[in-house]
Short mmCIF file of C-alpha atoms and ligand atoms in Angstrom, two decimals:
data_model
loop_
_atom_site.label_atom_id
_atom_site.label_comp_id
_atom_site.label_asym_id
_atom_site.label_seq_id
_atom_site.Cartn_x
_atom_site.Cartn_y
_atom_site.Cartn_z
CA UNK H 148 83.02 120.16 96.22
CA UNK H 149 81.84 121.02 99.71
CA UNK H 150 83.61 119.49 102.70
CA UNK H 151 80.40 117.59 103.40
CA UNK H 152 80.94 115.48 100.32
CA UNK H 153 84.09 114.09 101.91
CA UNK H 154 83.90 110.80 103.74
CA UNK H 155 84.04 112.19 107.27
CA UNK H 156 80.92 114.28 106.90
CA UNK H 157 81.67 116.62 109.79
CA UNK H 158 85.39 116.97 109.11
CA UNK H 159 86.58 120.46 110.06
CA UNK H 160 88.99 122.14 107.66
CA UNK H 161 90.40 124.95 109.83
CA UNK H 162 93.54 125.23 111.90
CA UNK H 163 93.26 123.35 115.19
CA UNK H 164 94.75 125.53 117.91
CA UNK H 165 94.13 125.26 121.66
CA UNK H 166 91.14 122.99 121.09
CA UNK H 167 89.47 125.48 118.69
CA UNK H 168 88.97 125.16 114.95
CA UNK H 169 89.65 128.49 113.30
CA UNK H 170 90.52 130.17 110.02
CA UNK H 171 94.00 131.39 109.17
CA UNK H 172 94.52 134.97 110.39
CA UNK H 173 94.75 136.20 106.78
CA UNK H 174 91.95 133.90 105.55
CA UNK H 175 94.30 131.97 103.24
CA UNK H 176 93.32 128.43 102.18
CA UNK H 177 95.14 125.50 100.51
CA UNK H 178 93.44 123.59 97.71
CA UNK H 179 93.65 119.83 98.15
CA UNK H 180 93.76 117.77 94.94
CA UNK H 181 93.03 114.19 94.01
CA UNK H 182 96.17 112.99 92.19
CA UNK H 183 94.06 110.47 90.25
CA UNK H 184 92.03 113.18 88.52
CA UNK H 185 93.88 116.44 89.31
CA UNK H 186 90.51 117.76 90.56
CA UNK H 187 90.30 119.96 93.64
CA UNK H 188 88.49 117.96 96.32
CA UNK H 189 88.48 120.47 99.16
CA UNK H 190 90.39 123.32 100.73
CA UNK H 191 91.77 123.84 104.22
CA UNK H 192 93.08 126.81 106.20
CA UNK H 193 96.71 127.73 105.49
CA UNK H 194 98.49 129.00 108.60
CA UNK H 195 100.58 132.16 108.70
CA UNK H 196 103.74 132.28 110.84
CA UNK H 197 101.69 134.20 113.40
CA UNK H 198 99.11 131.39 113.52
CA UNK H 199 101.95 128.90 113.97
CA UNK H 200 103.30 130.89 116.92
CA UNK H 201 99.80 130.86 118.48
CA UNK H 202 99.77 127.09 118.09
CA UNK H 203 103.06 126.83 119.99
CA UNK H 204 101.61 129.16 122.65
CA UNK H 205 98.62 126.81 122.95
CA UNK H 206 100.88 123.75 123.25
CA UNK H 207 102.98 125.58 125.86
CA UNK H 208 99.89 126.56 127.85
CA UNK H 209 98.75 122.91 127.94
CA UNK H 210 102.22 121.46 128.62
CA UNK H 211 102.34 121.44 132.44
CA UNK H 212 98.81 120.04 132.76
CA UNK H 213 99.49 117.27 130.26
CA UNK H 214 102.88 116.38 131.75
CA UNK H 215 101.24 115.97 135.17
CA UNK H 216 98.31 113.92 133.82
CA UNK H 217 98.65 110.35 135.07
CA UNK H 218 100.47 108.18 132.52
CA UNK H 219 97.58 105.71 132.63
CA UNK H 220 95.15 108.46 131.70
CA UNK H 221 97.38 109.62 128.85
CA UNK H 222 97.50 106.03 127.67
CA UNK H 223 93.73 105.69 127.84
CA UNK H 224 93.21 108.73 125.60
CA UNK H 225 95.61 107.16 123.09
CA UNK H 226 93.79 103.85 123.37
CA UNK H 227 90.43 105.53 122.68
CA UNK H 228 92.03 107.33 119.72
CA UNK H 229 93.19 103.95 118.40
CA UNK H 230 89.68 102.56 118.72
CA UNK H 231 88.12 105.55 116.97
CA UNK H 232 90.59 105.29 114.11
CA UNK H 233 89.76 101.61 113.65
CA UNK H 234 86.04 102.40 113.88
CA UNK H 235 86.49 105.03 111.13
CA UNK H 236 88.99 102.99 109.14
CA UNK H 237 86.96 103.05 105.94
CA UNK H 238 86.42 106.81 105.94
CA UNK H 239 90.04 107.55 106.83
CA UNK H 240 91.20 105.20 104.07
CA UNK H 241 88.98 106.98 101.60
CA UNK H 242 90.46 110.34 102.58
CA UNK H 243 93.96 108.94 102.05
CA UNK H 244 92.92 107.57 98.66
CA UNK H 245 91.45 110.94 97.70
CA UNK H 246 94.23 113.28 98.77
CA UNK H 247 97.24 110.95 98.75
CA UNK H 248 96.48 108.87 95.67
CA UNK H 249 96.92 105.46 97.29
CA UNK H 250 95.33 102.25 96.22
CA UNK H 251 92.46 101.29 98.48
CA UNK H 252 94.42 98.36 99.90
CA UNK H 253 97.46 100.52 100.72
CA UNK H 254 95.22 103.18 102.29
CA UNK H 255 93.43 100.66 104.51
CA UNK H 256 96.77 99.14 105.46
CA UNK H 257 98.07 102.56 106.38
CA UNK H 258 95.11 103.36 108.64
CA UNK H 259 95.58 100.13 110.57
CA UNK H 260 99.34 100.71 110.82
CA UNK H 261 98.76 104.32 111.91
CA UNK H 262 96.19 103.38 114.56
CA UNK H 263 98.51 100.69 115.91
CA UNK H 264 100.99 103.40 116.93
CA UNK H 265 98.33 104.74 119.30
CA UNK H 266 97.67 101.27 120.68
CA UNK H 267 101.41 100.63 121.13
CA UNK H 268 102.11 103.98 122.77
CA UNK H 269 98.99 103.67 124.96
CA UNK H 270 100.81 100.65 126.37
CA UNK H 271 104.21 102.39 126.48
CA UNK H 272 102.85 105.47 128.32
CA UNK H 273 103.22 103.63 131.63
CA UNK H 274 106.77 102.41 130.90
CA UNK H 275 108.84 105.58 131.19
CA UNK H 276 110.93 104.17 134.00
CA UNK H 277 114.00 105.75 135.58
CA UNK H 278 116.58 104.09 137.81
CA UNK H 279 118.52 104.46 141.01
CA UNK H 280 122.10 103.49 141.73
CA UNK H 281 124.77 103.99 144.33
CA UNK H 282 127.52 106.32 143.10
CA UNK H 283 130.85 104.51 142.58
CA UNK H 284 132.38 106.66 145.35
CA UNK H 285 129.62 105.59 147.76
CA UNK H 286 128.89 109.22 148.73
CA UNK H 287 125.38 109.46 147.29
CA UNK H 288 122.62 107.86 145.29
CA UNK H 289 122.15 108.69 141.64
CA UNK H 290 118.46 108.97 140.83
CA UNK H 291 117.65 109.18 137.15
CA UNK H 292 114.12 110.18 136.21
CA UNK H 293 112.70 110.57 132.71
CA UNK H 294 110.76 113.74 132.02
CA UNK H 295 108.90 114.96 128.93
CA UNK H 296 111.23 116.88 126.64
CA UNK H 297 108.61 119.61 126.23
CA UNK H 298 106.70 121.30 123.42
CA UNK H 299 107.40 119.39 120.23
CA UNK H 300 107.02 120.46 116.60
CA UNK H 301 106.08 117.57 114.35
CA UNK H 302 106.54 117.97 110.59
CA UNK H 303 105.29 115.16 108.35
CA UNK H 304 105.35 114.18 104.64
CA UNK H 305 102.49 113.34 102.28
CA UNK H 306 103.37 109.71 101.56
CA UNK H 307 101.97 108.29 104.83
CA UNK H 308 99.67 111.11 105.97
CA UNK H 309 98.17 109.12 108.86
CA UNK H 310 101.03 106.90 110.02
CA UNK H 311 103.74 109.58 110.02
CA UNK H 312 101.47 111.74 112.21
CA UNK H 313 100.52 109.02 114.72
CA UNK H 314 104.10 107.69 114.86
CA UNK H 315 105.04 111.08 116.34
CA UNK H 316 101.89 112.13 118.21
CA UNK H 317 101.60 108.74 119.96
CA UNK H 318 105.01 108.74 121.69
CA UNK H 319 104.95 112.50 122.32
CA UNK H 320 101.63 112.34 124.18
CA UNK H 321 102.61 109.11 125.95
CA UNK H 322 105.78 110.82 127.20
CA UNK H 323 103.81 113.84 128.44
CA UNK H 324 104.68 116.32 125.66
CA UNK H 325 102.22 118.60 123.91
CA UNK H 326 102.68 119.10 120.18
CA UNK H 327 102.05 121.15 117.07
CA UNK H 328 101.72 119.09 113.91
CA UNK H 329 102.50 120.63 110.50
CA UNK H 330 101.27 118.10 107.95
CA UNK H 331 102.32 118.15 104.29
CA UNK H 332 100.27 120.65 102.29
CA UNK H 333 99.34 117.92 99.77
CA UNK H 334 97.59 115.80 102.45
CA UNK H 335 96.26 117.96 105.30
CA UNK H 336 92.77 116.38 105.48
CA UNK H 337 93.95 113.11 107.03
CA UNK H 338 95.81 115.02 109.78
CA UNK H 339 92.74 117.12 110.52
CA UNK H 340 90.58 113.98 110.64
CA UNK H 341 92.96 112.40 113.16
CA UNK H 342 92.93 115.53 115.36
CA UNK H 343 89.13 115.55 115.13
CA UNK H 344 88.96 111.93 116.31
CA UNK H 345 91.43 112.65 119.14
CA UNK H 346 89.23 115.49 120.31
CA UNK H 347 86.40 112.94 120.55
CA UNK H 348 88.74 110.60 122.44
CA UNK H 349 88.99 113.21 125.21
CA UNK H 350 92.31 114.88 124.41
CA UNK H 351 92.51 118.15 126.38
CA UNK H 352 92.71 121.45 124.48
CA UNK H 353 96.25 122.29 123.36
CA UNK H 354 97.55 118.71 123.63
CA UNK H 355 97.67 118.37 119.84
CA UNK H 356 97.51 121.44 117.60
CA UNK H 357 97.46 121.23 113.80
CA UNK H 358 98.63 123.96 111.45
CA UNK H 359 98.45 123.12 107.77
CA UNK H 360 100.23 125.67 105.65
CA UNK H 361 101.27 126.14 102.08
CA UNK H 362 104.07 128.38 103.36
CA UNK H 363 105.95 125.54 105.05
CA UNK H 364 109.28 127.33 105.36
CA UNK H 365 108.20 130.48 107.26
CA UNK H 366 105.57 128.57 109.28
CA UNK H 367 107.98 125.92 110.52
CA UNK H 368 110.73 128.49 111.12
CA UNK H 369 108.40 130.55 113.30
CA UNK H 370 107.78 127.48 115.45
CA UNK H 371 111.42 126.43 115.66
CA UNK H 372 112.37 129.94 116.78
CA UNK H 373 109.64 130.09 119.43
CA UNK H 374 111.24 130.16 122.91
CA UNK H 375 108.76 127.55 124.25
CA UNK H 376 109.73 124.96 121.62
CA UNK H 377 112.04 122.19 122.84
CA UNK H 378 111.94 119.55 120.14
CA UNK H 379 111.65 118.98 116.40
CA UNK H 380 110.53 115.62 115.06
CA UNK H 381 110.70 115.68 111.27
CA UNK H 382 109.94 113.12 108.58
CA UNK H 383 110.67 114.04 105.00
CA UNK H 384 113.47 114.49 102.52
CA UNK H 385 117.12 114.71 103.55
CA UNK H 386 117.32 118.05 101.73
CA UNK H 387 114.62 119.70 103.87
CA UNK H 388 115.85 117.84 106.96
CA UNK H 389 119.24 119.52 106.63
CA UNK H 390 117.64 122.98 106.43
CA UNK H 391 115.59 122.29 109.55
CA UNK H 392 118.55 120.88 111.49
CA UNK H 393 120.40 124.14 110.83
CA UNK H 394 117.41 126.16 112.03
CA UNK H 395 116.91 123.93 115.07
CA UNK H 396 120.53 124.52 116.06
CA UNK H 397 119.77 128.20 116.74
CA UNK H 398 117.33 127.25 119.50
CA UNK H 399 119.38 124.12 120.48
CA UNK H 400 116.38 121.84 119.93
CA UNK H 401 116.31 118.13 120.54
CA UNK H 402 115.89 116.63 117.03
CA UNK H 403 114.57 113.34 115.66
CA UNK H 404 114.95 113.14 111.88
CA UNK H 405 113.45 110.48 109.62
CA UNK H 406 114.86 111.25 106.19
CA UNK H 407 115.23 109.79 102.72
CA UNK H 408 116.34 106.29 101.79
CA UNK H 409 117.94 104.29 99.00
CA UNK H 410 117.26 100.73 100.10
CA UNK H 411 119.22 97.88 98.50
CA UNK H 412 117.32 94.62 97.96
CA UNK H 413 120.00 91.90 97.82
CA UNK H 414 119.16 88.49 96.37
CA UNK H 415 121.74 85.67 96.57
CA UNK H 416 121.61 82.74 94.16
CA UNK H 417 120.65 80.34 96.98
CA UNK H 418 117.51 82.34 97.85
CA UNK H 419 114.00 80.98 97.52
CA UNK H 420 113.26 82.80 94.27
CA UNK H 421 109.47 82.73 94.63
CA UNK H 422 109.77 84.33 98.05
CA UNK H 423 112.32 86.85 96.76
CA UNK H 424 110.09 87.99 93.89
CA UNK H 425 107.07 88.18 96.19
CA UNK H 426 109.10 90.19 98.74
CA UNK H 427 110.44 92.41 95.97
CA UNK H 428 106.90 93.27 94.88
CA UNK H 429 105.98 94.27 98.43
CA UNK H 430 109.21 96.18 99.09
CA UNK H 431 108.97 98.04 95.78
CA UNK H 432 105.28 98.51 95.15
CA UNK H 433 103.77 99.33 98.54
CA UNK H 434 102.39 102.80 98.03
CA UNK H 435 103.43 102.68 94.33
CA UNK H 436 107.08 102.99 95.35
CA UNK H 437 106.47 106.26 97.21
CA UNK H 438 107.90 104.98 100.46
CA UNK H 439 111.14 105.88 102.23
CA UNK H 440 111.91 102.19 102.74
CA UNK H 441 110.97 101.20 99.19
CA UNK H 442 113.52 98.87 97.58
CA UNK H 443 115.39 101.32 95.37
CA UNK H 444 118.10 99.05 93.94
CA UNK H 445 117.78 95.33 93.26
CA UNK H 446 121.23 93.74 93.65
CA UNK H 447 121.02 90.21 92.33
CA UNK H 448 123.73 87.51 92.11
CA UNK H 449 124.75 87.06 88.45
CA UNK H 450 123.65 83.37 88.23
CA UNK H 451 120.00 84.26 88.80
CA UNK H 452 119.96 87.83 87.50
CA UNK H 453 117.99 87.21 84.30
CA UNK H 454 115.52 84.87 85.90
CA UNK H 455 114.86 87.23 88.81
CA UNK H 456 114.49 90.29 86.55
CA UNK H 457 112.19 88.39 84.16
CA UNK H 458 109.95 87.15 86.94
CA UNK H 459 109.81 90.57 88.55
CA UNK H 460 108.85 92.14 85.22
CA UNK H 461 106.13 89.53 84.74
CA UNK H 462 104.58 90.36 88.12
CA UNK H 463 104.84 94.10 87.49
CA UNK H 464 103.19 93.79 84.08
CA UNK H 465 99.94 92.41 85.50
CA UNK H 466 99.42 95.05 88.18
CA UNK H 467 96.22 97.00 87.75
CA UNK H 468 96.96 100.73 87.71
CA UNK H 469 94.22 103.26 88.46
CA UNK H 470 92.45 105.37 91.05
CA UNK H 471 92.07 103.87 94.51
CA UNK H 472 88.39 104.81 94.33
CA UNK H 473 88.09 101.50 92.46
CA UNK H 474 89.22 98.99 95.11
CA UNK H 475 90.36 96.50 92.48
CA UNK H 476 93.18 98.84 91.38
CA UNK H 477 96.53 97.86 92.88
CA UNK H 478 98.72 100.84 91.98
CA UNK H 479 97.49 104.39 92.52
CA UNK H 480 98.76 107.61 90.98
CA UNK H 481 101.94 109.34 92.03
CA UNK H 482 101.44 112.40 94.20
CA UNK H 483 101.54 114.90 91.31
CA UNK H 484 102.66 115.50 87.74
CA UNK H 485 106.05 116.88 88.78
CA UNK H 486 106.88 113.66 90.68
CA UNK H 487 105.82 111.65 87.63
CA UNK H 488 108.02 113.76 85.34
CA UNK H 489 111.04 113.35 87.67
CA UNK H 490 110.74 109.57 87.62
CA UNK H 491 110.23 109.55 83.84
CA UNK H 492 113.45 111.55 83.42
CA UNK H 493 115.40 109.09 85.59
CA UNK H 494 114.15 106.12 83.54
CA UNK H 495 114.91 107.87 80.27
CA UNK H 496 118.48 108.67 81.35
CA UNK H 497 118.99 105.11 82.48
CA UNK H 498 117.76 103.66 79.16
CA UNK H 499 119.92 106.15 77.24
CA UNK H 500 122.89 104.95 79.27
CA UNK H 501 122.25 101.35 78.18
CA UNK H 502 119.80 99.82 80.67
CA UNK H 503 117.25 97.38 79.24
CA UNK H 504 113.59 98.25 79.74
CA UNK H 505 111.77 95.01 80.56
CA UNK H 506 108.35 96.48 81.28
CA UNK H 507 106.67 99.88 81.72
CA UNK H 508 108.79 102.94 81.12
CA UNK H 509 106.78 106.09 81.62
CA UNK H 510 103.72 108.04 82.69
CA UNK H 511 100.32 106.90 81.50
CA UNK H 512 98.41 109.06 79.01
CA UNK H 513 95.37 110.99 80.25
CA UNK H 514 94.30 112.60 83.51
CA UNK H 515 96.07 111.90 86.79
CA UNK H 516 99.70 111.20 87.66
CA UNK H 517 99.89 107.51 86.84
CA UNK H 518 103.23 105.85 86.13
CA UNK H 519 103.55 102.39 84.63
CA UNK H 520 105.22 99.81 86.88
CA UNK H 521 108.71 99.57 85.40
CA UNK H 522 111.65 97.16 85.54
CA UNK H 523 115.09 98.07 84.21
CA UNK H 524 117.71 95.38 83.81
CA UNK H 525 121.43 95.50 82.97
CA UNK H 526 121.68 98.78 84.85
CA UNK H 527 125.29 99.94 85.12
CA UNK H 528 126.70 100.22 88.64
CA UNK H 529 127.38 103.94 88.11
CA UNK H 530 123.90 104.74 86.70
CA UNK H 531 122.56 107.83 88.58
CA UNK H 532 119.21 106.05 89.09
CA UNK H 533 120.98 103.93 91.72
CA UNK H 534 122.14 106.89 93.75
CA UNK H 535 118.83 108.80 93.86
CA UNK H 536 115.68 108.07 95.82
CA UNK H 537 113.38 107.04 92.94
CA UNK H 538 110.14 107.39 94.93
CA UNK H 539 108.09 105.74 92.19
CA UNK H 540 107.19 102.31 90.74
CA UNK H 541 110.55 101.67 89.07
CA UNK H 542 112.83 98.71 89.85
CA UNK H 543 116.43 98.89 88.55
CA UNK H 544 118.20 95.51 88.64
CA UNK H 545 122.00 95.20 88.94
CA UNK H 546 124.18 92.11 89.04
CA UNK H 547 126.88 91.21 91.57
CA UNK H 548 129.43 88.42 91.74
CA UNK H 549 130.32 87.96 95.41
CA UNK H 550 129.08 88.72 98.92
CA UNK H 551 131.73 91.41 99.34
CA UNK H 552 130.66 93.06 96.12
CA UNK H 553 127.00 92.97 97.19
CA UNK H 554 127.81 94.65 100.49
CA UNK H 555 130.04 97.22 98.84
CA UNK H 556 127.34 98.11 96.25
CA UNK H 557 124.71 98.24 99.00
CA UNK H 558 126.80 100.65 101.07
CA UNK H 559 127.78 102.85 98.14
CA UNK H 560 125.28 105.57 99.08
CA UNK H 561 125.06 108.37 101.63
CA UNK H 562 121.71 106.94 102.76
CA UNK H 563 121.17 104.15 105.28
CA UNK H 564 117.50 103.61 106.07
CA UNK H 565 116.36 100.09 105.11
CA UNK H 566 117.92 97.08 103.38
CA UNK H 567 116.60 93.67 102.37
CA UNK H 568 118.53 90.39 102.11
CA UNK H 569 117.30 87.16 100.55
CA UNK H 570 119.31 83.96 101.06
CA UNK H 571 118.68 80.52 102.56
CA UNK H 572 122.05 80.63 104.34
CA UNK H 573 121.26 81.95 107.81
CA UNK H 574 124.85 82.82 108.70
CA UNK H 575 125.20 84.80 105.48
CA UNK H 576 121.88 86.57 106.05
CA UNK H 577 122.95 87.73 109.50
CA UNK H 578 126.49 88.56 108.39
CA UNK H 579 125.23 90.75 105.56
CA UNK H 580 122.56 92.29 107.80
CA UNK H 581 125.34 93.35 110.19
CA UNK H 582 127.63 94.67 107.45
CA UNK H 583 125.06 96.70 105.58
CA UNK H 584 124.78 100.40 106.52
CA UNK H 585 121.09 100.58 107.41
CA UNK H 586 118.92 101.22 110.42
CA UNK H 587 116.60 98.34 109.47
CA UNK H 588 117.15 95.08 107.60
CA UNK H 589 114.51 92.68 106.30
CA UNK H 590 115.84 89.11 106.14
CA UNK H 591 113.78 87.12 103.64
CA UNK H 592 111.02 89.70 104.17
CA UNK H 593 109.86 92.58 102.01
CA UNK H 594 107.68 94.16 104.69
CA UNK H 595 109.41 95.35 107.85
CA UNK H 596 107.34 98.18 109.36
CA UNK H 597 105.97 97.44 112.83
CA UNK H 598 104.92 99.96 115.51
CA UNK H 599 106.66 97.80 118.13
CA UNK H 600 110.02 97.99 116.32
CA UNK H 601 112.49 100.91 116.22
CA UNK H 602 112.21 102.56 112.80
CA UNK H 603 114.95 104.88 111.58
CA UNK H 604 118.13 105.30 109.63
CA UNK H 605 121.87 105.90 109.75
CA UNK H 606 124.07 108.22 107.67
CA UNK H 607 121.99 110.78 105.74
CA UNK H 608 118.78 108.88 106.45
CA UNK H 609 118.38 110.43 109.84
CA UNK H 610 118.80 110.62 113.58
CA UNK H 611 116.80 108.77 116.21
CA UNK H 612 114.11 106.10 116.09
CA UNK H 613 110.32 106.01 115.97
CA UNK H 614 108.19 103.14 117.25
CA UNK H 615 109.29 100.53 119.78
CA UNK H 616 110.35 101.63 123.26
CA UNK H 617 113.00 103.78 121.56
CA UNK H 618 110.23 105.92 120.08
CA UNK H 619 109.07 106.89 123.56
CA UNK H 620 112.61 107.74 124.69
CA UNK H 621 112.89 110.30 121.84
CA UNK H 622 110.36 112.45 123.73
CA UNK H 623 111.92 112.03 127.17
CA UNK H 624 114.90 113.67 128.78
CA UNK H 625 116.87 112.14 131.66
CA UNK H 626 117.16 114.19 134.81
CA UNK H 627 119.79 113.25 137.40
CA UNK H 628 119.04 113.92 141.05
CA UNK H 629 121.94 113.51 143.50
CA UNK H 630 120.77 112.39 146.97
CA UNK H 631 122.59 111.42 150.10
CA UNK H 632 120.30 109.62 152.51
CA UNK H 633 123.00 108.04 154.66
CA UNK H 634 123.00 109.04 158.33
P1 NAD S 205 109.60 117.05 102.04
O1 NAD S 205 110.91 117.05 102.73
O2 NAD S 205 109.45 117.84 100.81
O3 NAD S 205 108.46 117.58 103.03
C1 NAD S 205 108.28 117.05 104.32
C2 NAD S 205 107.56 118.08 105.18
O4 NAD S 205 108.38 119.23 105.30
C3 NAD S 205 106.24 118.55 104.60
O5 NAD S 205 105.35 118.82 105.68
C4 NAD S 205 106.62 119.85 103.90
O6 NAD S 205 105.53 120.74 103.78
C5 NAD S 205 107.67 120.39 104.86
N1 NAD S 205 108.63 121.29 104.22
C6 NAD S 205 109.05 121.32 102.93
N2 NAD S 205 109.96 122.30 102.76
C7 NAD S 205 110.13 122.89 103.97
C8 NAD S 205 110.96 123.96 104.44
N3 NAD S 205 111.79 124.62 103.65
N4 NAD S 205 110.87 124.29 105.74
C9 NAD S 205 110.06 123.64 106.56
N5 NAD S 205 109.25 122.62 106.19
C10 NAD S 205 109.29 122.25 104.90
O7 NAD S 205 109.23 115.53 101.83
P2 NAD S 205 107.96 114.90 101.09
O8 NAD S 205 108.10 115.12 99.64
O9 NAD S 205 106.70 115.38 101.76
O10 NAD S 205 108.13 113.36 101.46
C11 NAD S 205 108.97 112.51 100.77
C12 NAD S 205 110.28 112.35 101.50
O11 NAD S 205 110.05 111.93 102.84
C13 NAD S 205 111.15 111.27 100.90
O12 NAD S 205 112.48 111.70 100.84
C14 NAD S 205 111.00 110.10 101.87
O13 NAD S 205 112.07 109.20 101.89
C15 NAD S 205 110.88 110.83 103.17
N6 NAD S 205 110.25 109.97 104.17
C16 NAD S 205 111.04 109.44 105.14
C17 NAD S 205 110.47 108.59 106.09
C18 NAD S 205 111.31 107.99 107.17
O14 NAD S 205 110.73 107.45 108.12
N7 NAD S 205 112.63 108.04 107.12
C19 NAD S 205 109.11 108.28 106.02
C20 NAD S 205 108.34 108.84 105.00
C21 NAD S 205 108.93 109.69 104.08
#
């Protein structure tokens, strides 16, 4: 299929370096597939390490000019980018459906969420304030100014191809940093479309550079080793995050890491059960479970365990599974066959170990990587499915007897990204929210993402925050100036 058959008719498919669209230096291309049909929908340039180094050179060449651009002007370019994304919401959503396999509703939701990061950081661009104080000894003033950290390498996953890019580009540009984005090789088209729209919004050459590559390791390494690079902002698996942290250490880079999760969804017997089941559906099934903050383990107080699991299974059983090209479908395909097979193996092991399959259970026959929405009950506390990031439409349900046990089960994981608590007892909700090892807690809510809130994890789920004012600070460095202006 020619690129012109894609929704954004004039979408370029090259590398975007220094404001120019160009081929990879060795002419290599990546095929992009539709996970709903396995068909190739397009191909894009695949950067070599040398191309990646040129992209860092381009970001470095634009760095001083961008850092000295008035914050208001930087904000206005982000604001125009927000408006263009909203104007092209339908086309962007269709791209995400095609290459990422989302349902239409999830894809549209993602575009709005992604664009909102530009609106938020357009507003934050003018809020990088420093401070002044008198030194305790009275001998001088301490001036603290915030300056852009410098050229930033942004590496993003396939599961939110628009939002993970804008959640990094927005604060970086607002802070005065220039960037190179390396999107996931499964979903490069959305990143290219966003860069294309930003070009139209008036972004100067070199401000944002995009290098898709199917050789992620060598390409990213080349950028992390580049002497002009000062920061890595990564979103992806903990496994890859660890590799990149080691590499970043060589060049002593500032690092923000958004890694994997294993979110507990805790339901106490006094919870509003309708609300808990509704929240569970959102927390589990947004993006067909392929979300870092997806509820991964349902911890439910014994008294209501069967009722909760039964009602959850009922809701899962009526979901319409199919390609997002049909907007009535609610659950899209998983990203590829390998992901589907991994989830199938987890479910099989769990059932072999004694879990009860209430609904679903495996991949759907035929083309595409579709997995049936699945609920497992009577899952043993030591079942491996509870310690892995499932990243698919599978909900294991486990019972607990007391608040202490719920907290201890919730914290029995090296991850600490999101957690959810359902109870009508406010004191308990807040107590549990404080005790749970997580960077984010939804209290009687299954949907927590908000560009104005700090998103991020503790333990092996990462370092730093994205969104909120904290997201801007990740791209700023404090400089202390000592001044004595006494006579
Ligand atoms: P991944 O770690 O496989 O890939 C992420 C990015 O790193 C991609 O661009 C990929 O091409 C690149 N990459 C892969 N191997 C690399 C290597 N050796 N060197 C350099 N770059 C490399 O993750 P994924 O499968 O794309 O995404 C799913 C994971 O992302 C899940 O674990 C999910 O929890 C996590 N995630 C986290 C957040 C968060 O905010 N914490 C958000 C979304 C996704």
